[in-house]
Coordinates of C-alpha atoms and ligand atoms in Angstrom, one line a residue:
X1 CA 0.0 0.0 0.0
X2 CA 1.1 3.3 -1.0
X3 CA 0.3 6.8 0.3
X4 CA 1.8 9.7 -1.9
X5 CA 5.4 9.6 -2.0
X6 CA 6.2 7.4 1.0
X7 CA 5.9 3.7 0.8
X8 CA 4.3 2.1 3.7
X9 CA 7.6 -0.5 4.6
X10 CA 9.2 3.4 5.0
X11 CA 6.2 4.1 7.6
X12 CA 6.0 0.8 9.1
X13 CA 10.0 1.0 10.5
X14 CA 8.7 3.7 13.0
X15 CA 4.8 2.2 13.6
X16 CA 4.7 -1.1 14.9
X17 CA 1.2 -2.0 16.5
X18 CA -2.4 0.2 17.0
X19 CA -4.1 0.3 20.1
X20 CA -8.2 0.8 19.5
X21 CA -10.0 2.4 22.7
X22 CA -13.5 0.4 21.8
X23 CA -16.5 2.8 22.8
X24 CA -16.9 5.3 20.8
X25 CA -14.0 4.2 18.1
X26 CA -14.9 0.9 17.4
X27 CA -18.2 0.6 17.9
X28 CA -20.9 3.2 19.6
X29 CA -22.0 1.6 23.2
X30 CA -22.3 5.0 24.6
X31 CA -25.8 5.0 23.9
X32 CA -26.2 1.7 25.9
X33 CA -23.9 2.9 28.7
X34 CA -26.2 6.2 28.8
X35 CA -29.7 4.2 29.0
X36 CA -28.4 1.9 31.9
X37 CA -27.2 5.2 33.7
X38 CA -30.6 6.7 33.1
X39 CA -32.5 3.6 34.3
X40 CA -30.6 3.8 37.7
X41 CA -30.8 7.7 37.5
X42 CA -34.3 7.4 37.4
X43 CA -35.0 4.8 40.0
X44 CA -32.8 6.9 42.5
X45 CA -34.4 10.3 41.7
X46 CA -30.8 11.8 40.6
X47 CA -30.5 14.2 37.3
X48 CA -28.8 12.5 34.4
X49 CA -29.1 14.3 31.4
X50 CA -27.7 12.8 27.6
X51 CA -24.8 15.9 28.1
X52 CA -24.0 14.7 31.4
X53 CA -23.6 11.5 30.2
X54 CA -21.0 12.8 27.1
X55 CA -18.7 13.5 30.6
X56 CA -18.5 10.3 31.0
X57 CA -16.8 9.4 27.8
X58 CA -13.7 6.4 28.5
X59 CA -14.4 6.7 32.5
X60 CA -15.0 3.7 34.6
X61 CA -17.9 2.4 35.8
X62 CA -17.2 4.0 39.2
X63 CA -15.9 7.0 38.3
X64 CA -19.0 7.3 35.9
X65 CA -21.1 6.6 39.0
X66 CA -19.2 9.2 41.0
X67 CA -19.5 12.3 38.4
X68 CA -23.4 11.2 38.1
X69 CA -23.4 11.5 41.5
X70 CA -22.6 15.0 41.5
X71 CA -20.9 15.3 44.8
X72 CA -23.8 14.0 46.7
X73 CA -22.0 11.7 49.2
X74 CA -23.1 7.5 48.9
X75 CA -21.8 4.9 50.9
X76 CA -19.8 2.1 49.6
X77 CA -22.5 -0.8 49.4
X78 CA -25.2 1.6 47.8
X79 CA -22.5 2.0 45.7
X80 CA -22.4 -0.8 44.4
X81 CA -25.8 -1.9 44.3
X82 CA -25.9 0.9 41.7
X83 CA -23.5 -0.1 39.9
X84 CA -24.4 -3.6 39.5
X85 CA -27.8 -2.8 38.5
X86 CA -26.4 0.0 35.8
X87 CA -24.5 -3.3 34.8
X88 CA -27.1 -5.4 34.2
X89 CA -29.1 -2.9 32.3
X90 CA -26.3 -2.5 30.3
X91 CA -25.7 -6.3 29.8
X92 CA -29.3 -6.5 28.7
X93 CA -28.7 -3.9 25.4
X94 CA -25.5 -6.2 24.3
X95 CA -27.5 -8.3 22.0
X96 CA -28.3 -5.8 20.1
X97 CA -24.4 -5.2 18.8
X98 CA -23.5 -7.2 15.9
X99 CA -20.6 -7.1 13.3
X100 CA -23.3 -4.4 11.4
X101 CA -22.4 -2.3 14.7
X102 CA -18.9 -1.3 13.7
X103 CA -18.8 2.3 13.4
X104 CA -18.1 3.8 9.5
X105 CA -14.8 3.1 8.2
X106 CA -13.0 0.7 11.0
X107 CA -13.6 -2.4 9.1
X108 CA -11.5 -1.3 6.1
X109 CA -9.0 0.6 8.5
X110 CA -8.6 -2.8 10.5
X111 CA -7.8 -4.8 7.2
X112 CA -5.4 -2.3 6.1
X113 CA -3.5 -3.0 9.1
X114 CA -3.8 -6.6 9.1
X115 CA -2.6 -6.9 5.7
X116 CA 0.2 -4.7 6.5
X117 CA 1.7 -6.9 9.3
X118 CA 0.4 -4.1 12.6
X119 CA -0.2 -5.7 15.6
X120 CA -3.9 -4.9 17.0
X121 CA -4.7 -4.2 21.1
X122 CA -7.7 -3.1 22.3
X123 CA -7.3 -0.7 25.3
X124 CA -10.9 -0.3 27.3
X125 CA -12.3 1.2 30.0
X126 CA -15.1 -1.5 30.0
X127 CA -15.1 -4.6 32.2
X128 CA -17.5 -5.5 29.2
X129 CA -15.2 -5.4 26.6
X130 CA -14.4 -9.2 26.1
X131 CA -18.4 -9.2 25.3
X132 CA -18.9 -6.6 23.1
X133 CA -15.9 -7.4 21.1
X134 CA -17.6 -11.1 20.6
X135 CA -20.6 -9.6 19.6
X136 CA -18.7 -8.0 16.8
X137 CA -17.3 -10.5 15.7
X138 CA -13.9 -9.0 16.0
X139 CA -12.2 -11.7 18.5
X140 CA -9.8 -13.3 15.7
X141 CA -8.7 -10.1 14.6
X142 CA -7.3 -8.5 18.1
X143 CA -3.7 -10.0 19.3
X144 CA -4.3 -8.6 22.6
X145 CA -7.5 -7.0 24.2
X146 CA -6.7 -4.8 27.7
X147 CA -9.7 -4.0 29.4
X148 CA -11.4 -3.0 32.7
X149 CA -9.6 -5.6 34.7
X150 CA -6.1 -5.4 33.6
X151 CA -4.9 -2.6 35.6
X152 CA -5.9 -0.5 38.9
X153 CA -5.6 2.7 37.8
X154 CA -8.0 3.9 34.4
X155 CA -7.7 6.2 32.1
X156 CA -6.6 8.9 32.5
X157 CA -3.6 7.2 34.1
X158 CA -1.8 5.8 31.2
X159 CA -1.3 2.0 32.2
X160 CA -3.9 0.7 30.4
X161 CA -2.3 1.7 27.2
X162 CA 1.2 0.4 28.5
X163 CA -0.1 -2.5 29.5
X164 CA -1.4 -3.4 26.2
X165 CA 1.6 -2.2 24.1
X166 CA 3.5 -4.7 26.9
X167 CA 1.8 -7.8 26.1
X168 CA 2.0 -6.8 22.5
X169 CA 6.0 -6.5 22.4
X170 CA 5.9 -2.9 21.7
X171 CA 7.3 0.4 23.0
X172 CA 5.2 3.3 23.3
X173 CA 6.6 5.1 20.5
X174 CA 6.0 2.2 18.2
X175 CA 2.3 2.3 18.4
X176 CA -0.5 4.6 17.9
X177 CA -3.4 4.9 20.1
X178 CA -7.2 5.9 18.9
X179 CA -9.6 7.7 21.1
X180 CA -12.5 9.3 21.4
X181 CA -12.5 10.2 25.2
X182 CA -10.7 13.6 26.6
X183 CA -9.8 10.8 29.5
X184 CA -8.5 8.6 26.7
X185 CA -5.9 10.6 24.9
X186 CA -4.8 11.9 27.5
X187 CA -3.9 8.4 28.9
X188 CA -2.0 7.7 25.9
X189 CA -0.2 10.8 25.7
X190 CA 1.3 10.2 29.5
X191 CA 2.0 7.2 28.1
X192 CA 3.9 8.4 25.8
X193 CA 2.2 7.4 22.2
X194 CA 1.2 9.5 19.3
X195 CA -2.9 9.3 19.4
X196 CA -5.7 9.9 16.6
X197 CA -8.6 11.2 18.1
X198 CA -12.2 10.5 17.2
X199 CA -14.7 13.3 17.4
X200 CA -15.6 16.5 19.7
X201 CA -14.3 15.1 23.2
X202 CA -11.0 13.9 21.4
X203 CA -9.3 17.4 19.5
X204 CA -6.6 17.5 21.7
X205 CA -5.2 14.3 19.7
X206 CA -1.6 14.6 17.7
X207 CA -4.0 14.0 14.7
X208 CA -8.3 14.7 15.3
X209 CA -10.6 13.1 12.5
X210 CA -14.1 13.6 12.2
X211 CA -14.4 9.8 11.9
X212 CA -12.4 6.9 10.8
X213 CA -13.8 7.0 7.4
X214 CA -10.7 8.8 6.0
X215 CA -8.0 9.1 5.4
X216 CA -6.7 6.1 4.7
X217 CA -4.6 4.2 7.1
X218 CA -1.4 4.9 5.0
X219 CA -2.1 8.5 4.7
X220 CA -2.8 8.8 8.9
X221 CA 0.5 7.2 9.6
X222 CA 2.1 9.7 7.2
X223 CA 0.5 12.7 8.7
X224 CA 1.1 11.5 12.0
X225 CA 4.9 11.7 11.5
X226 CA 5.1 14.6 10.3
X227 CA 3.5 16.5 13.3
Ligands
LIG301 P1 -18.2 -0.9 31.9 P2 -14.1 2.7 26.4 C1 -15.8 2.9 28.5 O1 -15.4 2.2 27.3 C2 -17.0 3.8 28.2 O2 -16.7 4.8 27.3 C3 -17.5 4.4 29.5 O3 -18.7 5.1 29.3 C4 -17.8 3.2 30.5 O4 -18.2 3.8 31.8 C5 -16.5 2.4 30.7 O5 -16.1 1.9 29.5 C6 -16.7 1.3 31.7 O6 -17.6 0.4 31.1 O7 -19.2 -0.4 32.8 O8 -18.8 -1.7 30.8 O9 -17.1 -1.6 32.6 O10 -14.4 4.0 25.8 O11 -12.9 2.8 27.4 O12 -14.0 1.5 25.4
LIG302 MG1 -14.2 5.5 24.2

């Protein structure tokens, strides 16, 4: 594959691996994630609007319940009563992903890297993940998938991400992370890896796109070096 003037081996020397945050790159659960949050919003009288929810972009599941929360103090098994049921609401939407669910232009992006010898990590937030990707029938594809239960500390601590790029073999600076969560790039850039950022939450990325529909994969890795 080709892009302009610079042949992709050229590219590949410095590029190694890409890491894929899943919601809201991949695929869109945020729409799930908000309806379980409303359901148990709901039941528990507490605001929860769809902006509110946009916060809570690539945050865990406790820190999601935390910023719903809104300062209002909850103790530790109400806690997690909440956050079991937001869980199960949550688990009840999952049947609805299918491959059909990947969102415009990752299916070609994820050949392109396949066929040109990348390694492929997931890196999410979601103790879910394992599921969803399953759903999309993405399992094969993925060398390694980091998610919720891999390390303490999520995003925005950048261990997820360096925990992925670990159990794939590479460094940092060999692999490109894509976002869509303020949280998320910000991870991967205290981790130390060039990012592509998906939509609004996710400008402050080396490179921001619209969506992953273009530009190609070849081109992306070009403009990324150059920045
Ligand atoms: P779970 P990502 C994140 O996924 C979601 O963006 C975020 O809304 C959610 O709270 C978090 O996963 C935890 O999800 O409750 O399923 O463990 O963007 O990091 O792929
Ligand atoms: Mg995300």
């Amino acid at each position: 594959m080709m892009c302009g003037a610079v042949p992709m081996g050229a590219i590949m020397d410095a590029v190694r691996g890409l890491i894929f945050d899943l919601d809201g790159v991949i695929t869109d659960t945020a729409e799930y994630h908000y309806l379980a949050w409303k359901q148990v919003a709901d039941e528990e009288g507490l605001p929860f609007t769809r902006e509110d929810n946009e916060a809570l972009r690539g945050l865990s599941r406790r820190e999601s319940l935390l910023r719903l929360l809104k300062g209002r103090s909850v103790d530790e098994a109400t806690l997690q009563i909440w956050m079991a049921h937001k869980n199960t609401y949550y688990l009840a939407y999952l049947d609805e992903i299918s491959p059909a669910s990947l969102l415009p232009g990752v299916a070609v992006l994820l050949e392109d890297a396949k066929r040109a010898g990348l390694k492929l990590g997931i890196g999410s937030s979601s103790k879910n993940a394992q599921q969803v990707i399953q759903h999309l029938g993405l399992k094969a594809l993925f060398d390694v998938i980091g998610d919720g239960y891999c390390v303490v500390n999520a995003k925005p601590a950048p261990d997820l991400f360096l925990w992925v790029a670990g159990a794939l073999g590479i460094f940092p600076t060999q692999a490109v992370v894509f976002e869509d969560a303020e949280a998320g790039v910000e991870a991967a850039q205290r981790g130390g890896f060039r990012t592509v950022g998906i939509g609004a939450a996710a400008q402050r990325a080396t490179l921001w796109l619209p969506s992953l529909q273009a530009p190609p994969l070849a081109e992306m890795l070009q403009r990324l070096a150059t920045v």
